[in-house]
Tab-separated table of C-alpha atoms and ligand atoms in Angstrom:
chain	number	residue	atom	x	y	z
A	1	MET	CA	6.159	12.576	-24.594
A	2	SER	CA	8.404	15.393	-23.455
A	3	ASN	CA	9.572	18.212	-25.642
A	4	ARG	CA	13.262	17.845	-24.801
A	5	VAL	CA	15.374	17.277	-27.930
A	6	MET	CA	17.463	14.140	-27.504
A	7	ILE	CA	19.059	13.925	-30.921
A	8	GLU	CA	19.444	16.639	-33.478
A	9	VAL	CA	20.975	16.081	-36.905
A	10	GLN	CA	21.642	19.060	-39.122
A	11	GLN	CA	22.653	18.915	-42.787
A	12	LEU	CA	24.390	15.562	-42.376
A	13	ASN	CA	26.410	14.395	-45.360
A	14	LYS	CA	28.363	11.151	-45.741
A	15	SER	CA	30.064	9.615	-48.766
A	16	PHE	CA	31.958	6.389	-49.292
A	17	GLY	CA	34.471	7.335	-51.929
A	18	SER	CA	32.400	8.796	-54.834
A	19	LEU	CA	29.175	7.319	-53.487
A	20	HIS	CA	27.152	10.082	-51.746
A	21	VAL	CA	25.100	8.053	-49.236
A	22	LEU	CA	23.597	10.715	-46.926
A	23	LYS	CA	22.511	13.969	-48.452
A	24	ASP	CA	21.751	16.978	-46.212
A	25	VAL	CA	19.897	14.881	-43.648
A	26	ASP	CA	18.051	16.893	-40.974
A	27	LEU	CA	16.327	15.025	-38.113
A	28	THR	CA	15.051	15.915	-34.705
A	29	VAL	CA	14.245	13.219	-32.172
A	30	HIS	CA	12.608	14.181	-28.884
A	31	GLU	CA	13.050	12.403	-25.551
A	32	SER	CA	10.981	9.180	-25.455
A	33	ASP	CA	10.189	9.337	-29.091
A	34	VAL	CA	10.141	6.091	-31.186
A	35	VAL	CA	11.307	6.879	-34.631
A	36	CYS	CA	11.130	4.304	-37.427
A	37	LEU	CA	13.347	4.660	-40.497
A	38	ILE	CA	11.947	3.053	-43.548
A	39	GLY	CA	13.132	2.940	-47.151
A	40	ALA	CA	14.515	0.614	-49.797
A	41	SER	CA	17.707	-1.304	-49.372
A	42	GLY	CA	20.686	1.023	-50.028
A	43	SER	CA	18.849	4.206	-49.162
A	44	GLY	CA	21.221	5.019	-46.292
A	45	LYS	CA	19.338	3.912	-43.224
A	46	SER	CA	22.080	1.923	-41.618
A	47	THR	CA	24.655	4.581	-42.453
A	48	LEU	CA	22.528	7.208	-40.703
A	49	LEU	CA	22.267	5.020	-37.535
A	50	ARG	CA	25.988	4.292	-37.643
A	51	CYS	CA	26.804	8.006	-37.949
A	52	LEU	CA	24.626	8.646	-34.805
A	53	ASN	CA	26.680	6.072	-32.926
A	54	PHE	CA	29.975	7.254	-34.479
A	55	LEU	CA	30.710	3.872	-36.053
A	56	GLU	CA	30.955	5.941	-39.216
A	57	MET	CA	32.230	9.499	-39.267
A	58	LYS	CA	30.164	12.107	-41.031
A	59	ASP	CA	31.797	14.255	-43.712
A	60	SER	CA	29.846	17.375	-42.797
A	61	GLY	CA	26.933	18.583	-40.748
A	62	LYS	CA	26.124	18.511	-37.049
A	63	ILE	CA	25.082	15.812	-34.609
A	64	LEU	CA	23.871	16.869	-31.131
A	65	ILE	CA	23.129	14.355	-28.452
A	66	ASN	CA	21.198	15.593	-25.522
A	67	GLY	CA	21.990	19.131	-26.385
A	68	GLU	CA	25.678	18.617	-26.910
A	69	GLU	CA	27.322	18.844	-30.260
A	70	ILE	CA	29.597	15.844	-30.730
A	71	ASP	CA	32.884	16.649	-32.421
A	72	GLU	CA	34.441	13.321	-33.227
A	73	ARG	CA	37.922	14.805	-33.068
A	74	SER	CA	37.692	16.101	-29.546
A	75	HIS	CA	35.130	13.842	-27.831
A	76	ASN	CA	35.848	10.542	-26.344
A	77	LEU	CA	33.723	8.442	-28.645
A	78	ASN	CA	33.639	5.461	-26.289
A	79	GLN	CA	31.908	7.759	-23.775
A	80	VAL	CA	29.503	9.072	-26.446
A	81	ARG	CA	28.676	5.465	-27.495
A	82	GLN	CA	27.667	4.656	-23.884
A	83	LYS	CA	24.897	7.191	-24.301
A	84	VAL	CA	23.777	5.731	-27.606
A	85	GLY	CA	23.222	1.995	-27.530
A	86	MET	CA	23.022	-0.045	-30.701
A	87	VAL	CA	21.446	-3.385	-31.524
A	88	PHE	CA	22.371	-5.003	-34.785
A	89	GLN	CA	20.664	-7.503	-37.127
A	90	HIS	CA	23.255	-10.141	-36.293
A	91	PHE	CA	23.391	-9.810	-32.489
A	92	HIS	CA	27.243	-9.631	-32.174
A	93	LEU	CA	27.320	-11.492	-28.873
A	94	PHE	CA	30.660	-12.703	-27.424
A	95	PRO	CA	30.476	-16.416	-28.288
A	96	HIS	CA	32.919	-17.499	-25.559
A	97	LYS	CA	31.037	-15.804	-22.781
A	98	THR	CA	27.854	-16.842	-21.026
A	99	VAL	CA	24.627	-14.766	-21.346
A	100	LEU	CA	25.315	-12.992	-18.056
A	101	GLU	CA	28.981	-12.428	-18.803
A	102	ASN	CA	27.864	-10.850	-22.128
A	103	VAL	CA	25.622	-8.422	-20.252
A	104	ILE	CA	28.121	-7.405	-17.505
A	105	GLU	CA	31.307	-7.223	-19.628
A	106	ALA	CA	31.035	-3.552	-20.707
A	107	PRO	CA	29.719	-2.170	-17.371
A	108	ILE	CA	32.673	-3.815	-15.558
A	109	TYR	CA	35.458	-3.193	-18.031
A	110	VAL	CA	34.332	0.081	-19.669
A	111	LYS	CA	32.344	1.756	-16.949
A	112	LYS	CA	34.231	0.253	-14.039
A	113	VAL	CA	31.086	-0.780	-12.281
A	114	PRO	CA	31.919	-3.113	-9.309
A	115	LYS	CA	31.363	-6.736	-10.363
A	116	GLU	CA	28.689	-7.521	-7.755
A	117	LYS	CA	26.702	-4.439	-8.731
A	118	ALA	CA	27.018	-5.301	-12.453
A	119	ILE	CA	25.844	-8.845	-11.786
A	120	LYS	CA	22.811	-7.577	-9.863
A	121	LYS	CA	21.875	-5.160	-12.606
A	122	GLY	CA	22.617	-7.714	-15.296
A	123	ARG	CA	20.263	-10.281	-13.642
A	124	ALA	CA	17.540	-7.681	-13.441
A	125	LEU	CA	17.944	-6.883	-17.159
A	126	LEU	CA	17.852	-10.559	-18.027
A	127	LYS	CA	14.646	-10.882	-16.054
A	128	LYS	CA	13.233	-7.882	-17.939
A	129	VAL	CA	13.896	-9.534	-21.329
A	130	GLY	CA	12.574	-12.911	-20.055
A	131	LEU	CA	15.873	-14.776	-19.916
A	132	SER	CA	16.501	-15.321	-16.233
A	133	ASP	CA	16.884	-19.026	-16.758
A	134	LYS	CA	19.611	-18.579	-19.388
A	135	GLU	CA	22.208	-16.629	-17.529
A	136	GLU	CA	24.820	-19.450	-17.490
A	137	VAL	CA	24.100	-20.492	-21.072
A	138	TYR	CA	26.424	-19.767	-24.004
A	139	PRO	CA	25.036	-17.870	-27.037
A	140	ALA	CA	25.312	-20.916	-29.328
A	141	LYS	CA	22.626	-22.679	-27.264
A	142	LEU	CA	20.143	-19.841	-27.744
A	143	SER	CA	17.546	-19.221	-30.404
A	144	GLY	CA	17.876	-16.118	-32.564
A	145	GLY	CA	15.104	-14.402	-30.644
A	146	GLN	CA	16.812	-15.173	-27.324
A	147	LYS	CA	20.163	-13.977	-28.677
A	148	GLN	CA	18.623	-10.711	-29.736
A	149	ARG	CA	17.039	-10.234	-26.344
A	150	VAL	CA	20.441	-10.797	-24.737
A	151	ALA	CA	21.895	-8.141	-27.092
A	152	ILE	CA	19.200	-5.748	-25.979
A	153	ALA	CA	19.857	-6.463	-22.316
A	154	ARG	CA	23.603	-5.975	-22.926
A	155	SER	CA	22.984	-2.659	-24.561
A	156	LEU	CA	20.682	-1.508	-21.787
A	157	ALA	CA	23.309	-2.470	-19.180
A	158	MET	CA	25.302	0.663	-20.225
A	159	LYS	CA	22.196	2.786	-19.367
A	160	PRO	CA	22.065	4.513	-22.749
A	161	GLU	CA	19.952	7.638	-23.292
A	162	VAL	CA	19.021	6.496	-26.747
A	163	MET	CA	18.757	3.091	-28.359
A	164	LEU	CA	19.400	2.440	-32.019
A	165	PHE	CA	18.129	-0.757	-33.659
A	166	ASP	CA	19.194	-1.766	-37.127
A	167	GLU	CA	16.755	-4.377	-38.473
A	168	PRO	CA	16.742	-6.173	-35.122
A	169	THR	CA	14.306	-8.877	-36.357
A	170	SER	CA	15.439	-9.307	-40.016
A	171	ALA	CA	17.672	-12.332	-39.261
A	172	LEU	CA	15.043	-14.108	-37.217
A	173	ASP	CA	12.742	-16.949	-38.120
A	174	PRO	CA	9.215	-15.569	-38.341
A	175	GLU	CA	8.006	-17.282	-35.166
A	176	LEU	CA	10.697	-15.538	-33.204
A	177	VAL	CA	10.054	-11.964	-34.355
A	178	GLY	CA	7.202	-11.366	-31.961
A	179	GLU	CA	9.209	-11.914	-28.766
A	180	VAL	CA	11.793	-9.307	-29.840
A	181	LEU	CA	9.218	-6.838	-30.939
A	182	SER	CA	7.400	-7.134	-27.579
A	183	THR	CA	10.637	-6.522	-25.783
A	184	MET	CA	11.073	-3.393	-27.808
A	185	LYS	CA	7.522	-2.345	-27.245
A	186	GLU	CA	8.099	-2.699	-23.517
A	187	LEU	CA	11.138	-0.414	-23.758
A	188	ALA	CA	9.171	2.129	-25.738
A	189	LYS	CA	6.460	2.115	-23.128
A	190	GLU	CA	9.018	2.806	-20.437
A	191	GLY	CA	9.992	5.980	-22.265
A	192	MET	CA	13.235	4.936	-23.902
A	193	THR	CA	14.168	7.091	-26.893
A	194	MET	CA	14.521	4.784	-29.834
A	195	ILE	CA	15.468	5.024	-33.482
A	196	LEU	CA	14.968	1.893	-35.462
A	197	VAL	CA	15.261	0.607	-38.954
A	198	THR	CA	12.618	-1.913	-39.566
A	199	HIS	CA	10.614	-3.750	-42.235
A	200	GLU	CA	7.948	-4.575	-39.677
A	201	MET	CA	5.364	-2.078	-40.872
A	202	GLY	CA	2.784	-3.335	-38.333
A	203	PHE	CA	5.128	-2.583	-35.487
A	204	ALA	CA	6.062	0.846	-37.009
A	205	ARG	CA	2.439	1.766	-37.327
A	206	GLU	CA	1.583	0.641	-33.788
A	207	VAL	CA	4.579	1.851	-31.823
A	208	ALA	CA	6.278	4.708	-33.708
A	209	ASP	CA	5.673	8.294	-32.933
A	210	LYS	CA	7.263	9.279	-36.186
A	211	ILE	CA	8.065	7.521	-39.418
A	212	VAL	CA	10.926	8.706	-41.544
A	213	TYR	CA	10.999	7.601	-45.160
A	214	MET	CA	14.379	7.650	-46.848
A	215	HIS	CA	15.187	7.370	-50.542
A	216	GLU	CA	18.630	7.532	-52.053
A	217	GLY	CA	20.225	9.243	-49.047
A	218	LYS	CA	17.544	11.866	-48.504
A	219	ILE	CA	14.722	12.094	-46.079
A	220	VAL	CA	11.696	12.317	-48.414
A	221	GLU	CA	8.975	12.487	-45.811
A	222	ILE	CA	8.479	12.534	-42.048
A	223	GLY	CA	5.147	12.054	-40.362
A	224	THR	CA	3.090	10.282	-37.807
A	225	PRO	CA	2.157	6.674	-38.718
A	226	GLU	CA	-1.288	7.908	-39.733
A	227	GLU	CA	0.122	10.583	-41.968
A	228	ILE	CA	2.654	8.252	-43.639
A	229	PHE	CA	0.565	5.153	-43.960
A	230	GLU	CA	-2.915	6.719	-44.569
A	231	GLN	CA	-2.029	9.854	-46.545
A	232	PRO	CA	1.571	10.114	-47.665
A	233	LYS	CA	2.221	13.359	-49.416
A	234	GLN	CA	5.107	12.328	-51.692
A	235	GLN	CA	4.564	10.028	-54.671
A	236	ARG	CA	7.814	8.259	-53.761
A	237	THR	CA	6.477	7.453	-50.326
A	238	LYS	CA	3.292	6.029	-51.896
A	239	ASP	CA	5.218	3.917	-54.357
A	240	PHE	CA	7.447	2.547	-51.612
A	241	LEU	CA	4.548	1.638	-49.337
A	242	ASN	CA	2.704	0.032	-52.215
A	243	SER	CA	5.755	-2.086	-52.854
A	244	VAL	CA	6.035	-3.341	-49.218
A	245	LEU	CA	2.494	-3.406	-47.841
B	301	LIG	P1	20.405	0.679	-46.001
B	301	LIG	O1	20.706	0.393	-44.596
B	301	LIG	O2	19.288	1.670	-46.223
B	301	LIG	O3	20.166	-0.568	-46.820
B	301	LIG	P2	23.151	1.499	-46.152
B	301	LIG	O4	23.283	2.706	-45.287
B	301	LIG	O5	23.638	0.229	-45.627
B	301	LIG	O6	21.667	1.365	-46.734
B	301	LIG	O7	23.980	1.734	-47.495
B	301	LIG	C1	23.817	2.872	-48.287
B	301	LIG	C2	24.765	2.833	-49.475
B	301	LIG	O8	26.053	2.962	-48.965
B	301	LIG	C3	24.719	1.496	-50.187
B	301	LIG	O9	24.977	1.800	-51.539
B	301	LIG	C4	25.900	0.748	-49.572
B	301	LIG	O10	26.414	-0.172	-50.513
B	301	LIG	C5	26.860	1.836	-49.325
B	301	LIG	N1	27.777	1.565	-48.173
B	301	LIG	C6	27.403	1.335	-46.925
B	301	LIG	N2	28.467	1.160	-46.109
B	301	LIG	C7	29.554	1.231	-46.904
B	301	LIG	C8	30.943	1.141	-46.663
B	301	LIG	N3	31.419	0.955	-45.472
B	301	LIG	N4	31.780	1.339	-47.697
B	301	LIG	C9	31.322	1.550	-48.924
B	301	LIG	N5	29.946	1.680	-49.218
B	301	LIG	C10	29.122	1.521	-48.227
B	302	LIG	MG1	20.757	-1.333	-43.568
C-alpha cells in the first residue's frame, strides 16, 4: 500500500429536493486501497459513489481525484469519468453489441484508440476475466456472472485509476457471486484502487483495507475490517452488523 492519496472527499453534501442524502462526508482513499462501504438501504452509499463519478453533482464540498480538485463546471466530466470506472448492479451492457464490441466501444470512440490496438487490449482483458471464449457472443446469451465480468473488463479497458463498484453481485444468483468476487479480488491484488458497496461481508472482511459504515447520509465509523467487525466503537455500527451478520 502506498501513501499517495487517490481520492479525497471533504465536507461533501448532497440533497435531492428536501431530502438531505449526504451530510458532511469526509473520506480519504489511498492508492491501491480497497474500501468497502456498508450500511442500510437508503443510507447514501450509491449517491456517494455516483458523486465520485459525477453521475450526480454535489451541492457543496470538495472532491479531489489524484490530487486534482474536480470542479464540475470547468472540467470535462467525460475525461474525469475515464479515470474513475464504475460497475453497476445491473451490468448496463450494450445488448446489440458482442462481448468484444462492448469492451472496445469506449476506447475507440471516446479515447480514439486505433481499432486494432483496442481489440488486442480487449482480448487481453477478456482473458483476464476468464471470458476469452465469449468474445463473439451477445450479452443475452451470458449468465449474470459472465455479464458482470464483461462489465468489469469494459470498465478496465478505459484504464481507470480508480474503480467504483455498486453492489456488483446483488443481482446475481448465489452460485454466480463467487466468480465475480474472485475477479475483483484479483484486481485488488494487482493494486487497483477500489471503492465498493457490498453486502458480501465475507469479502469485505477478507479483501478490504478499510470499511466505511454509513447511516442516514453520514459516515459513522471507519476502520480496518478487524476494527469494524471485531470491535466496532459505535453502537449504531454494532446494531447494523448484528442485523446483517
Ligand atoms: P443506498 O445506496 O445506501 O441504498 P442511495 O444513495 O441510493 O442509498 O439513496 C439515498 C437516499 O436518496 C434514498 O432515500 C433514496 O431514495 C434517495 N435518492 C437517491 N437517488 C435519488 C434521486 N435521483 N432522486 C431523489 N432521491 C434519490
Ligand atoms: Mg445503493
